[in-house]
Short mmCIF file of C-alpha atoms and ligand atoms in Angstrom, two decimals:
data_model
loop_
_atom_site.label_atom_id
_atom_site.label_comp_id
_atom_site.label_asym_id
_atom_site.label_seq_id
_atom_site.Cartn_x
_atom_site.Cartn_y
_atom_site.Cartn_z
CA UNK A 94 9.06 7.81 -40.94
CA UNK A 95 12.25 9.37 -39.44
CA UNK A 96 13.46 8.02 -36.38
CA UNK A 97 12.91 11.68 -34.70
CA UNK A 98 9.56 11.17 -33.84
CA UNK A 99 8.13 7.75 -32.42
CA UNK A 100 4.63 6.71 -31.26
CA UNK A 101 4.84 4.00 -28.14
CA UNK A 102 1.85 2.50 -26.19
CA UNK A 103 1.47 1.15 -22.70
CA UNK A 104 -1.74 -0.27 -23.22
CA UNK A 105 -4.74 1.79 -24.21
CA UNK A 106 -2.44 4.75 -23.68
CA UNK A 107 -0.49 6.26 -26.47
CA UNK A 108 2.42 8.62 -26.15
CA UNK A 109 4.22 10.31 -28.85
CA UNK A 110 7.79 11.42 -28.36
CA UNK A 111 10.20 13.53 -30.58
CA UNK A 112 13.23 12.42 -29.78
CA UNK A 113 16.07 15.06 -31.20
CA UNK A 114 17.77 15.88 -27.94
CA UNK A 115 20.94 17.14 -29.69
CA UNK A 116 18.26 20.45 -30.53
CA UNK A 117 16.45 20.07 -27.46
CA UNK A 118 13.52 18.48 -29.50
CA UNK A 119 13.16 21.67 -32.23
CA UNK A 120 10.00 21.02 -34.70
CA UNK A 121 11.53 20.68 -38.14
CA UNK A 122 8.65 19.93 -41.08
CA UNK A 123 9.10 16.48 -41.36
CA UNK A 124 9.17 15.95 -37.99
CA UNK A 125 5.98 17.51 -37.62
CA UNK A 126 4.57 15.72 -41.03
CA UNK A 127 5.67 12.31 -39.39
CA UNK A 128 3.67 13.45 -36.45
CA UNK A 129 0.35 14.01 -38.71
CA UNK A 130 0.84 10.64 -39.68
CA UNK A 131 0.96 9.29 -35.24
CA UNK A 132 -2.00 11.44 -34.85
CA UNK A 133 -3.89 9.74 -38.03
CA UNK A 134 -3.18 6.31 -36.78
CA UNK A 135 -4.01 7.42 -32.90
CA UNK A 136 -7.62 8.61 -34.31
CA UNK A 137 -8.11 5.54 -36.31
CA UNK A 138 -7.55 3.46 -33.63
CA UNK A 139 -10.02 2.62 -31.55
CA UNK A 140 -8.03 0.85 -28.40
CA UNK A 141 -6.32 4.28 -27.91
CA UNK A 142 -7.83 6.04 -25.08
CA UNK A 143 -5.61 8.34 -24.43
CA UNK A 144 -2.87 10.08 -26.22
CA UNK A 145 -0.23 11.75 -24.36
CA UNK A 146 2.72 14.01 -25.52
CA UNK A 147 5.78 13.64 -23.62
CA UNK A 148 9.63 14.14 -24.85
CA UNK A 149 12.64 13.65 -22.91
CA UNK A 150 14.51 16.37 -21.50
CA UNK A 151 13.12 19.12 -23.63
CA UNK A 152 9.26 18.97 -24.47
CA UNK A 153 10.02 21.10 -27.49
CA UNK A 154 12.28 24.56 -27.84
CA UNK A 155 9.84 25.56 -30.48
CA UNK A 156 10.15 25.31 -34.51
CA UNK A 157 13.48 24.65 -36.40
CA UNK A 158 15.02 28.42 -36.48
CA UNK A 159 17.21 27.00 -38.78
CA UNK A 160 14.61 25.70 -41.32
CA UNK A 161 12.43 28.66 -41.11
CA UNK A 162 15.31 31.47 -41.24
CA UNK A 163 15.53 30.41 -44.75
CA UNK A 164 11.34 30.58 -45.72
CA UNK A 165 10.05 33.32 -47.93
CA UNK A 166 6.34 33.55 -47.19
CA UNK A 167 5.36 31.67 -49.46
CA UNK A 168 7.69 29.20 -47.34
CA UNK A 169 6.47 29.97 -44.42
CA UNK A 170 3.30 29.08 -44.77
CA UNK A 171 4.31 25.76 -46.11
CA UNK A 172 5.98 25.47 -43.12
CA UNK A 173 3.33 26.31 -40.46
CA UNK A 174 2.08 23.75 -38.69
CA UNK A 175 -1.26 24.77 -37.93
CA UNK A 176 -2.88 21.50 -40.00
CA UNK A 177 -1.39 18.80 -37.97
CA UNK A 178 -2.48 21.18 -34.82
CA UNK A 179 -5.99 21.58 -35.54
CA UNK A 180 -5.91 17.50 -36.23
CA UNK A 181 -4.73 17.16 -32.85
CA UNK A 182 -7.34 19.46 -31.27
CA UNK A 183 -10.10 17.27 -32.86
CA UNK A 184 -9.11 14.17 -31.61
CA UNK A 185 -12.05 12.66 -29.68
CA UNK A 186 -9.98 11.50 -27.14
CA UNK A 187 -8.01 12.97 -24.45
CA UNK A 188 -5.12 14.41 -24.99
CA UNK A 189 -2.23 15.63 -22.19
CA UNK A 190 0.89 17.46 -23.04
CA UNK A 191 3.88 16.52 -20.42
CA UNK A 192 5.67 19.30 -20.12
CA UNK A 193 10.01 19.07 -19.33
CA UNK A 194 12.91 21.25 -19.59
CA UNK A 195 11.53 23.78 -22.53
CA UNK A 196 8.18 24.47 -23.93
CA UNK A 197 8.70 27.66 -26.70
CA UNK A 198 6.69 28.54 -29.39
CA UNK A 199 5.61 25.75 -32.07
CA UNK A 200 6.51 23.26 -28.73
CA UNK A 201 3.99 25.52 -26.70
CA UNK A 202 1.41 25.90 -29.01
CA UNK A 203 1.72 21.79 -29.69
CA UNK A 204 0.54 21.89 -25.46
CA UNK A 205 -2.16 24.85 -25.95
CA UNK A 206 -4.11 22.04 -28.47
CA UNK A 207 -3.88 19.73 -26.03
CA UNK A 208 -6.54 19.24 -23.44
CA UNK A 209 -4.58 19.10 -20.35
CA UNK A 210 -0.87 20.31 -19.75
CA UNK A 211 1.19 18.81 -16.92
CA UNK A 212 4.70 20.55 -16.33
CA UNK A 213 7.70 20.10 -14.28
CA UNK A 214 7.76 23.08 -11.26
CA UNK A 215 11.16 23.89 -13.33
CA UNK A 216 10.26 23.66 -16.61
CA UNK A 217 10.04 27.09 -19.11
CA UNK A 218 7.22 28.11 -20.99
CA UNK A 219 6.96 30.83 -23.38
CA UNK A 220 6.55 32.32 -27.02
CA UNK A 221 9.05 34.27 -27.97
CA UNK A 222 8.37 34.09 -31.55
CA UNK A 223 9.11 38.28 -31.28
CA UNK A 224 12.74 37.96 -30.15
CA UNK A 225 13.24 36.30 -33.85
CA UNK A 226 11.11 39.15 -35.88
CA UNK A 227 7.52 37.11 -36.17
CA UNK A 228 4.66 36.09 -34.31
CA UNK A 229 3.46 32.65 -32.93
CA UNK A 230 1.83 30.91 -35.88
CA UNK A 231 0.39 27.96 -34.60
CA UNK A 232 -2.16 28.99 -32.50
CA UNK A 233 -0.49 30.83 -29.74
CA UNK A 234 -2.23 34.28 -30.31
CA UNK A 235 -5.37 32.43 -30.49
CA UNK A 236 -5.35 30.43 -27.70
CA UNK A 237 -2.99 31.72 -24.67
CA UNK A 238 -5.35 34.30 -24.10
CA UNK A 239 -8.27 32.26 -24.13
CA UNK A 240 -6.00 30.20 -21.56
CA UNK A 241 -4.80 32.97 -19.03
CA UNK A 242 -6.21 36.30 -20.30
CA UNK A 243 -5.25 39.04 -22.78
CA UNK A 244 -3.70 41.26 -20.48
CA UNK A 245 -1.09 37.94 -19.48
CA UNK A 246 -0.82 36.72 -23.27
CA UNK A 247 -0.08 39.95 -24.30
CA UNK A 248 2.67 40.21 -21.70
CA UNK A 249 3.97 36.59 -22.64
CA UNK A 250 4.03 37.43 -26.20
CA UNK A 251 4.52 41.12 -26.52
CA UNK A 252 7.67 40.93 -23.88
CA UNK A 253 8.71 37.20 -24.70
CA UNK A 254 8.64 36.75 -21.26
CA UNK A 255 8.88 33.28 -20.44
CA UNK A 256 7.22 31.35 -16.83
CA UNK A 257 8.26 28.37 -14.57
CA UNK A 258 6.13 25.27 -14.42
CA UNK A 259 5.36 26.28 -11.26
CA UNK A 260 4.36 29.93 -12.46
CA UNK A 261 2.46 28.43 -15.34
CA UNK A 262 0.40 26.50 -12.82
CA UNK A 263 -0.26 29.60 -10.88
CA UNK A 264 -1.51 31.84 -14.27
CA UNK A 265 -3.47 28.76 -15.08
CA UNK A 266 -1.75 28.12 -18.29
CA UNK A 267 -1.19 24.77 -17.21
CA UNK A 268 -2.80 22.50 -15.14
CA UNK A 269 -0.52 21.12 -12.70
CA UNK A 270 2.96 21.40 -11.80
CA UNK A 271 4.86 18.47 -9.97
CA UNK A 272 8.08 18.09 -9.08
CA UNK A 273 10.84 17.29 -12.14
CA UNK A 274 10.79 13.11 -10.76
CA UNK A 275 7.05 13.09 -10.49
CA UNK A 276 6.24 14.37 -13.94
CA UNK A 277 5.11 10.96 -16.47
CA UNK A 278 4.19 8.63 -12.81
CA UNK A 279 1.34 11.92 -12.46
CA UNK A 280 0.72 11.76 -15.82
CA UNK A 281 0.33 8.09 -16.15
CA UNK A 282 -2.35 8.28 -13.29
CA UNK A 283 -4.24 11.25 -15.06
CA UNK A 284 -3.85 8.93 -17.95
CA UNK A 285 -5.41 5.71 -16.37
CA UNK A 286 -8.10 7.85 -14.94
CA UNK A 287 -9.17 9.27 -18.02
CA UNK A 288 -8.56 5.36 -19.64
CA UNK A 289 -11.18 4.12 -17.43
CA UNK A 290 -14.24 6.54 -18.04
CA UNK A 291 -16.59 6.33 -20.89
CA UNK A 292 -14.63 6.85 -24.00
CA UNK A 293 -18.54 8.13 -25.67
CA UNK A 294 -18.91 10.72 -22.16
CA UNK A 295 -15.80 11.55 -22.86
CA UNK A 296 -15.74 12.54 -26.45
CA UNK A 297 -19.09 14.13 -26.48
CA UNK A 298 -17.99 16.60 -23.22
CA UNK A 299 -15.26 17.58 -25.46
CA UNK A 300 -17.06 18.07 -28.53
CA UNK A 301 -19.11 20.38 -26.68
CA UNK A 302 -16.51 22.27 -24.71
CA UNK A 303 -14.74 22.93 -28.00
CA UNK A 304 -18.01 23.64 -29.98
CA UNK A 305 -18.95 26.33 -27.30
CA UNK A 306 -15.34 28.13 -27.29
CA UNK A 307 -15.85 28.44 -31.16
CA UNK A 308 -19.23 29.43 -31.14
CA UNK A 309 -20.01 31.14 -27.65
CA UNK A 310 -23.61 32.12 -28.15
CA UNK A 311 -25.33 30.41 -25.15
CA UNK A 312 -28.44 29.33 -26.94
CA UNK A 313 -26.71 28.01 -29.71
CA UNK A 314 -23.67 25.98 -27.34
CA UNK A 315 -26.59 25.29 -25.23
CA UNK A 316 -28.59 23.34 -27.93
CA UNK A 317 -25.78 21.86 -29.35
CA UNK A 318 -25.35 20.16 -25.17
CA UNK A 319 -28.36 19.42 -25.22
CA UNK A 320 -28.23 16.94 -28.35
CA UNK A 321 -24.85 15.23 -27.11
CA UNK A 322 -26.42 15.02 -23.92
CA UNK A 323 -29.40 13.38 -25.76
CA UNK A 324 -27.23 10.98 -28.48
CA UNK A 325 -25.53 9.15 -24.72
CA UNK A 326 -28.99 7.93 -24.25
CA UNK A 327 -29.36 4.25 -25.01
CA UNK A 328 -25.86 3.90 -25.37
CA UNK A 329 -24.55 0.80 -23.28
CA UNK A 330 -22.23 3.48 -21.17
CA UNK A 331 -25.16 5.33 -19.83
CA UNK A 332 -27.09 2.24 -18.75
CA UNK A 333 -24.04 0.75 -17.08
CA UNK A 334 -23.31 4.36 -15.58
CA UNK A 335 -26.45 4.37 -13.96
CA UNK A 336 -27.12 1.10 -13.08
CA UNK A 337 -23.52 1.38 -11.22
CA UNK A 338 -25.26 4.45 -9.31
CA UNK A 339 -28.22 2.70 -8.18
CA UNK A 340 -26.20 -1.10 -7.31
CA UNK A 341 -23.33 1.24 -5.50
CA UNK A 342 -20.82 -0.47 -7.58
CA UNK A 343 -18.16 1.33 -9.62
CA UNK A 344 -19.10 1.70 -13.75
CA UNK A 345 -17.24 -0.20 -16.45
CA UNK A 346 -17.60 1.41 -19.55
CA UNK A 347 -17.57 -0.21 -22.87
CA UNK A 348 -17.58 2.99 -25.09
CA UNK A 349 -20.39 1.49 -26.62
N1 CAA B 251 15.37 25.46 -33.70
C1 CAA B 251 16.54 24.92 -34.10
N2 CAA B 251 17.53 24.62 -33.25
C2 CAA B 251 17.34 24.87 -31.94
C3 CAA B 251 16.14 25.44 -31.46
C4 CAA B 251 15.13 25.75 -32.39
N3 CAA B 251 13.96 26.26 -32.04
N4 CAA B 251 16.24 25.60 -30.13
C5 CAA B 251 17.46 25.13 -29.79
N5 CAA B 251 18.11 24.69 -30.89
C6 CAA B 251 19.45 24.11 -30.97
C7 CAA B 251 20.52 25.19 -30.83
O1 CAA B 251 20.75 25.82 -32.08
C8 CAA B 251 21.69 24.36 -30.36
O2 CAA B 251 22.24 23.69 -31.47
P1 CAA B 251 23.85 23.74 -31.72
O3 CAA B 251 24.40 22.99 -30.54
O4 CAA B 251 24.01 23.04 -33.02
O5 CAA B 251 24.22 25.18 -31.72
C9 CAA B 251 21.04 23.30 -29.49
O6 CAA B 251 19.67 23.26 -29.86
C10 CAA B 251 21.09 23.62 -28.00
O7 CAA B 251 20.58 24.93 -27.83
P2 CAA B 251 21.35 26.09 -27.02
O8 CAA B 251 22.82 25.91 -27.15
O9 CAA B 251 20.77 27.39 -27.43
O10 CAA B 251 20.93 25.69 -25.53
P3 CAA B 251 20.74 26.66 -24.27
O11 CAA B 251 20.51 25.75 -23.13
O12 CAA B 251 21.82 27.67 -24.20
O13 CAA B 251 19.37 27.47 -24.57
C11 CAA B 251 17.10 27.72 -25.29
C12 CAA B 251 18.16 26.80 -24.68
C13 CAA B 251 16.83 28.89 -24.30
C14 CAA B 251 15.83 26.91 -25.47
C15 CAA B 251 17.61 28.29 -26.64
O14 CAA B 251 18.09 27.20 -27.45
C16 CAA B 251 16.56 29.00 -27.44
O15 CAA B 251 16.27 30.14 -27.14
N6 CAA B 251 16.01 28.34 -28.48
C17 CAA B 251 15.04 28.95 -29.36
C18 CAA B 251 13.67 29.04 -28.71
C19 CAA B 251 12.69 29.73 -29.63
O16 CAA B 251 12.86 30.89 -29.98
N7 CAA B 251 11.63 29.02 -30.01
C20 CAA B 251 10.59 29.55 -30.87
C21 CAA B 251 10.89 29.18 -32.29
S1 CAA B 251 9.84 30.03 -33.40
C22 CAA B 251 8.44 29.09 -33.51
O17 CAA B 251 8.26 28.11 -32.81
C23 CAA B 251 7.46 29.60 -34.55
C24 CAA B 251 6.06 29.11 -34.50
O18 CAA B 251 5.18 29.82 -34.06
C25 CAA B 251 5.68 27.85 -35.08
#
């Protein structure tokens, strides 16, 4: 494992951090294969509650220009990064990008597979994947629209136009912007919060938040609620949640 990339824990919280200031934290392909690697050993471990993304200075100015100038396509799609993406987005648990100094393409669509995105008011967020001659190939097309609507993804993309943290919170594309000093303390509390609810609640919202984006139909997205509503039943969590209710006391989950 390169040195570019490390995985550090404060408790049940993990945080992965690319750490290659000197190009403003640039996605090359073995950063992002040593990152596949974090995320495998995040998901096998169980006493990780919550995963957060958070890089120094620059969050991520995107994929290594360098690396991929020189791609055929048969290189570029070697290159993509779209595997250790999708890993990400399956994680069970929850999963916040922290968002400094740049967010651009591959570093933006890292965020958009996240399940929350926290930014600094002056951070910059955009994919300008056209100002180089391709599109974003990562997820971008797929997702920022879902995120803020065609008519605005189409004007981020098509125009490379890039936003504020502060306008990003506005368009909804992310979920809060703080001030640059109050970045990680927020996300550390978003963090704890999240630590301390049922890991099985948790895990089974998200399945079914991601299972009805994919598959919309009501009646099926419905049905497929209804079991992981069903599977929580006579799971430790939901007799400890409710028991809580009725002795006015605060839960403690288990995840069991
Ligand atoms: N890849 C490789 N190197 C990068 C990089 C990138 N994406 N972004 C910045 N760097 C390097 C620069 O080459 C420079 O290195 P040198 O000092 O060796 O020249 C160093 O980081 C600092 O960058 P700048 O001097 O350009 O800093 P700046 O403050 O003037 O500008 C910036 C900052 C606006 C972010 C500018 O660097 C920039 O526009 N970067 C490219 C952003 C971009 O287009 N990202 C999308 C990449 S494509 C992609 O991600 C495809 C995909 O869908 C997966």
């Amino acid at each position: 494992m390169s040195k570019q990339i490390v995985l550090e824990r404060q408790g049940e919280i993990a945080i992965i951090k690319v750490v290659r200031p000197e190009a403003l934290n640039a996605l090359s392909r073995s950063i992002v294969d040593d990152m596949d690697a974090l995320v495998e050993q995040v998901g096998a471990d169980r006493s990780v509650r919550v995963l957060l993304f958070y890089s120094e200075g620059s969050f991520a100015a995107g994929a290594d220009i360098k690396a991929m100038s020189l791609c055929d396509e048969e290189g570029a799609k070697a290159f993509l990064f779209t595997p250790t993406y999708d890993k990400i987005q399956s994680l069970p648990i929850p999963t916040i990008a922290v968002i400094e100094g740049y967010a651009f393409g591959g570093g933006l669509e890292l965020a958009l597979r996240c399940d929350f995105r926290l930014a600094a008011k002056d951070a910059k967020l955009g994919l300008p994947e056209l100002n180089l001659g391709i599109i974003p190939g990562a997820g971008g097309t797929v997702l920022l629209p879902r995120l803020i609507g065609e008519a605005k993804a189409k004007e981020l993309i098509y125009l490379s136009k890039t936003v504020t943290g502060a306008e990003a919170e506005r368009i909804g594309l992310v979920n809060l912007a703080v001030e640059p000093g109050e970045l990680l303390p927020t996300a550390l509390q978003w963090a704890e919060r999240l630590r301390t609810r049922s890991s099985l609640s948790l895990a089974a919202a998200k399945a079914s938040i991601e299972n009805a984006i994919a598959n919309p139909d009501f009646r099926s997205a419905g049905k497929t609620e209804g079991e992981l509503w069903a599977g929580l039943f006579g799971h430790h969590d939901q007799k400890e949640g409710m028991a809580a209710f009725f002795e006015k006391r605060k839960p403690s989950f288990t995840g069991q």
